[in-house]
Short mmCIF file of C-alpha atoms in Angstrom, two decimals:
data_model
loop_
_atom_site.label_atom_id
_atom_site.label_comp_id
_atom_site.label_asym_id
_atom_site.label_seq_id
_atom_site.Cartn_x
_atom_site.Cartn_y
_atom_site.Cartn_z
CA UNK A 1 105.81 84.81 104.66
CA UNK A 2 109.39 85.94 104.12
CA UNK A 3 110.78 88.79 106.19
CA UNK A 4 111.33 91.02 103.17
CA UNK A 5 107.66 90.79 102.19
CA UNK A 6 106.29 90.92 105.74
CA UNK A 7 107.91 94.30 106.30
CA UNK A 8 105.79 95.81 103.54
CA UNK A 9 102.45 94.88 105.13
CA UNK A 10 101.89 98.43 106.51
CA UNK A 11 102.62 99.92 103.09
CA UNK A 12 100.30 97.53 101.27
CA UNK A 13 97.56 98.10 103.86
CA UNK A 14 97.91 101.86 103.43
CA UNK A 15 97.78 101.57 99.62
CA UNK A 16 94.54 99.59 99.82
CA UNK A 17 92.83 101.47 102.66
CA UNK A 18 93.69 105.00 101.57
CA UNK A 19 91.46 104.57 98.53
CA UNK A 20 88.59 102.98 100.44
CA UNK A 21 88.59 103.98 104.11
CA UNK A 22 90.30 107.35 103.74
CA UNK A 23 93.84 108.44 104.41
CA UNK A 24 93.30 109.17 108.12
CA UNK A 25 92.19 105.60 108.84
CA UNK A 26 94.79 104.15 106.48
CA UNK A 27 97.60 106.05 108.20
CA UNK A 28 96.54 104.96 111.69
CA UNK A 29 96.29 101.32 110.62
CA UNK A 30 99.68 101.53 108.90
CA UNK A 31 101.32 103.06 111.99
CA UNK A 32 99.79 100.36 114.20
CA UNK A 33 100.98 97.60 111.89
CA UNK A 34 104.47 99.11 111.76
CA UNK A 35 104.71 99.22 115.55
CA UNK A 36 103.39 95.66 115.88
CA UNK A 37 105.97 94.38 113.39
CA UNK A 38 108.78 96.28 115.10
CA UNK A 39 107.85 94.99 118.56
CA UNK A 40 107.44 91.45 117.24
CA UNK A 41 110.82 91.54 115.54
CA UNK A 42 112.59 93.06 118.53
CA UNK A 43 111.15 90.43 120.87
CA UNK A 44 112.43 87.79 118.45
CA UNK A 45 115.90 89.33 118.70
CA UNK A 46 115.87 90.80 115.20
CA UNK A 47 118.40 93.62 114.81
CA UNK A 48 117.57 97.11 113.60
CA UNK A 49 119.39 96.42 110.32
CA UNK A 50 116.63 93.94 109.48
CA UNK A 51 113.90 96.45 110.37
CA UNK A 52 114.77 99.27 107.98
CA UNK A 53 111.46 99.12 106.11
CA UNK A 54 109.43 98.85 109.32
CA UNK A 55 111.25 101.83 110.87
CA UNK A 56 110.78 103.82 107.68
CA UNK A 57 107.08 102.95 107.71
CA UNK A 58 106.64 104.01 111.34
CA UNK A 59 108.22 107.42 110.67
CA UNK A 60 106.37 108.08 107.42
CA UNK A 61 102.92 106.96 108.53
CA UNK A 62 103.18 108.73 111.88
CA UNK A 63 103.82 111.96 109.97
CA UNK A 64 100.96 111.24 107.56
CA UNK A 65 98.59 110.41 110.44
CA UNK A 66 99.36 113.72 112.14
CA UNK A 67 98.93 115.67 108.90
CA UNK A 68 95.73 113.81 107.97
CA UNK A 69 94.09 114.72 111.28
CA UNK A 70 95.33 118.30 111.46
CA UNK A 71 94.66 119.05 107.80
CA UNK A 72 92.16 116.43 106.55
CA UNK A 73 91.68 118.30 103.27
CA UNK A 74 95.36 118.95 102.62
CA UNK A 75 96.37 119.03 98.93
CA UNK A 76 98.77 116.19 99.75
CA UNK A 77 95.84 113.87 100.38
CA UNK A 78 95.34 113.11 96.69
CA UNK A 79 99.02 112.39 96.14
CA UNK A 80 99.81 110.50 99.34
CA UNK A 81 100.04 107.20 97.48
CA UNK A 82 102.76 108.54 95.22
CA UNK A 83 104.46 110.10 98.24
CA UNK A 84 104.53 106.78 100.08
CA UNK A 85 106.19 105.10 97.10
CA UNK A 86 108.64 107.99 96.79
CA UNK A 87 109.52 107.65 100.49
CA UNK A 88 110.12 103.93 100.00
CA UNK A 89 112.28 104.67 96.97
CA UNK A 90 114.28 107.16 99.04
CA UNK A 91 114.70 104.55 101.78
CA UNK A 92 115.87 101.88 99.36
CA UNK A 93 118.22 104.10 97.33
CA UNK A 94 119.55 105.60 100.54
CA UNK A 95 120.42 102.17 101.91
CA UNK A 96 122.33 101.45 98.70
CA UNK A 97 124.11 104.80 98.86
CA UNK A 98 125.58 103.93 102.27
CA UNK A 99 126.42 100.38 101.11
CA UNK A 100 123.84 98.86 103.46
CA UNK A 101 121.07 97.55 101.18
CA UNK A 102 117.91 97.15 103.24
CA UNK A 103 117.59 93.48 102.28
CA UNK A 104 120.98 92.68 103.82
CA UNK A 105 119.85 92.45 107.43
CA UNK A 106 116.80 90.41 106.42
CA UNK A 107 118.85 87.98 104.33
CA UNK A 108 121.40 87.47 107.11
CA UNK A 109 118.67 85.97 109.28
CA UNK A 110 118.54 82.90 107.02
CA UNK A 111 122.18 82.65 105.90
CA UNK A 112 125.11 81.24 107.94
CA UNK A 113 127.32 84.00 109.35
CA UNK A 114 130.40 82.86 107.43
CA UNK A 115 128.72 84.01 104.20
CA UNK A 116 127.59 87.45 105.42
CA UNK A 117 130.54 89.34 103.96
CA UNK A 118 131.13 87.22 100.89
CA UNK A 119 131.16 89.14 97.57
CA UNK A 120 128.43 86.90 96.15
CA UNK A 121 126.10 87.49 99.09
CA UNK A 122 126.66 91.25 99.09
CA UNK A 123 126.22 91.42 95.31
CA UNK A 124 122.96 89.48 95.48
CA UNK A 125 121.54 91.91 98.05
CA UNK A 126 122.66 94.89 95.98
CA UNK A 127 120.81 93.44 92.99
CA UNK A 128 117.64 92.68 94.94
CA UNK A 129 117.57 96.05 96.70
CA UNK A 130 118.17 97.85 93.41
CA UNK A 131 115.17 96.10 91.86
CA UNK A 132 112.98 97.11 94.81
CA UNK A 133 114.28 100.69 94.65
CA UNK A 134 113.64 100.90 90.91
CA UNK A 135 110.14 99.49 91.35
CA UNK A 136 109.31 102.04 94.06
CA UNK A 137 110.62 104.83 91.83
CA UNK A 138 108.52 103.75 88.85
CA UNK A 139 105.50 103.29 91.11
CA UNK A 140 105.88 106.79 92.55
CA UNK A 141 106.14 108.33 89.09
CA UNK A 142 103.22 106.32 87.69
CA UNK A 143 101.00 107.01 90.71
CA UNK A 144 101.88 110.69 90.58
CA UNK A 145 101.03 110.86 86.88
CA UNK A 146 97.65 109.21 87.49
CA UNK A 147 96.90 111.54 90.41
CA UNK A 148 97.71 114.59 88.29
CA UNK A 149 95.49 113.32 85.48
CA UNK A 150 92.55 112.25 87.63
CA UNK A 151 92.57 112.88 91.38
CA UNK A 152 89.63 110.46 91.78
CA UNK A 153 91.36 107.50 90.15
CA UNK A 154 91.99 105.81 93.50
CA UNK A 155 91.52 102.30 92.11
CA UNK A 156 94.14 102.80 89.41
CA UNK A 157 96.57 104.25 91.95
CA UNK A 158 95.98 101.34 94.32
CA UNK A 159 96.58 98.78 91.58
CA UNK A 160 99.79 100.53 90.55
CA UNK A 161 101.04 100.54 94.12
CA UNK A 162 100.19 96.88 94.70
CA UNK A 163 101.97 95.99 91.46
CA UNK A 164 104.95 97.95 92.75
CA UNK A 165 105.24 95.41 95.57
CA UNK A 166 104.27 92.26 93.68
CA UNK A 167 106.76 92.63 90.82
CA UNK A 168 109.93 92.97 92.95
CA UNK A 169 108.65 90.33 95.39
CA UNK A 170 108.30 87.81 92.56
CA UNK A 171 111.72 88.81 91.24
CA UNK A 172 113.25 88.32 94.69
CA UNK A 173 111.81 84.82 95.04
CA UNK A 174 112.88 83.73 91.56
CA UNK A 175 116.32 85.31 91.89
CA UNK A 176 116.93 83.51 95.17
CA UNK A 177 115.75 80.22 93.67
CA UNK A 178 118.08 80.74 90.70
CA UNK A 179 121.03 81.37 93.00
CA UNK A 180 120.25 78.23 95.01
CA UNK A 181 120.13 76.14 91.83
CA UNK A 182 123.45 77.56 90.65
CA UNK A 183 125.00 76.91 94.06
CA UNK A 184 123.72 73.33 94.05
CA UNK A 185 125.04 72.77 90.52
CA UNK A 186 128.40 74.22 91.52
CA UNK A 187 128.57 71.91 94.54
CA UNK A 188 127.73 68.89 92.40
CA UNK A 189 130.37 69.86 89.84
CA UNK A 190 133.00 70.29 92.54
CA UNK A 191 132.06 66.97 94.12
CA UNK A 192 132.23 65.25 90.74
CA UNK A 193 135.67 66.73 90.09
CA UNK A 194 136.92 65.57 93.48
CA UNK A 195 135.56 62.07 92.86
CA UNK A 196 137.25 61.93 89.46
CA UNK A 197 140.59 63.00 90.93
CA UNK A 198 140.29 60.48 93.75
CA UNK A 199 139.43 57.69 91.29
CA UNK A 200 142.34 58.64 89.02
CA UNK A 201 144.79 58.70 91.92
CA UNK A 202 143.53 55.34 93.14
#
């Protein structure tokens, strides 16, 4: 599982469990998963810049867990799914606003250091992070609209939230594959041109 997707495990677990096991249980599980991921990544030497989503999850779900146990019948309970997506959207847009897209640290783990500051690499991460941010925004709005229409429509809200992760994840995979194909084609073209020049000079 890629790092960008793995970081969303606490969020996906919360989206699924909040509609079935209740928001108290969902929040505790999400906090636990966030901490486990953070500890695992830190032991593996992963920098904080590659743990933005995990850190965001730990903060958000810790706050939700406290609220859920102090005020189990809080009005926020019915809209917590939309709030979680809104928090993710804020995290993603915020990382773009400071020119540090949250996917950047994750992507650098699998890319040679000489490419880290290349315009193409930075542009690709801006595109990918923007798609995630837009998806979280749409998910928050859609979930909020459903919650306002029918507070008991937990299944619909869960499906919307899961889709909010699946769509950008699929885009990320296909976008990366497309960039690899273009890079390979460019390398082949350059090699062909060099061969032609060498042959001509010979």
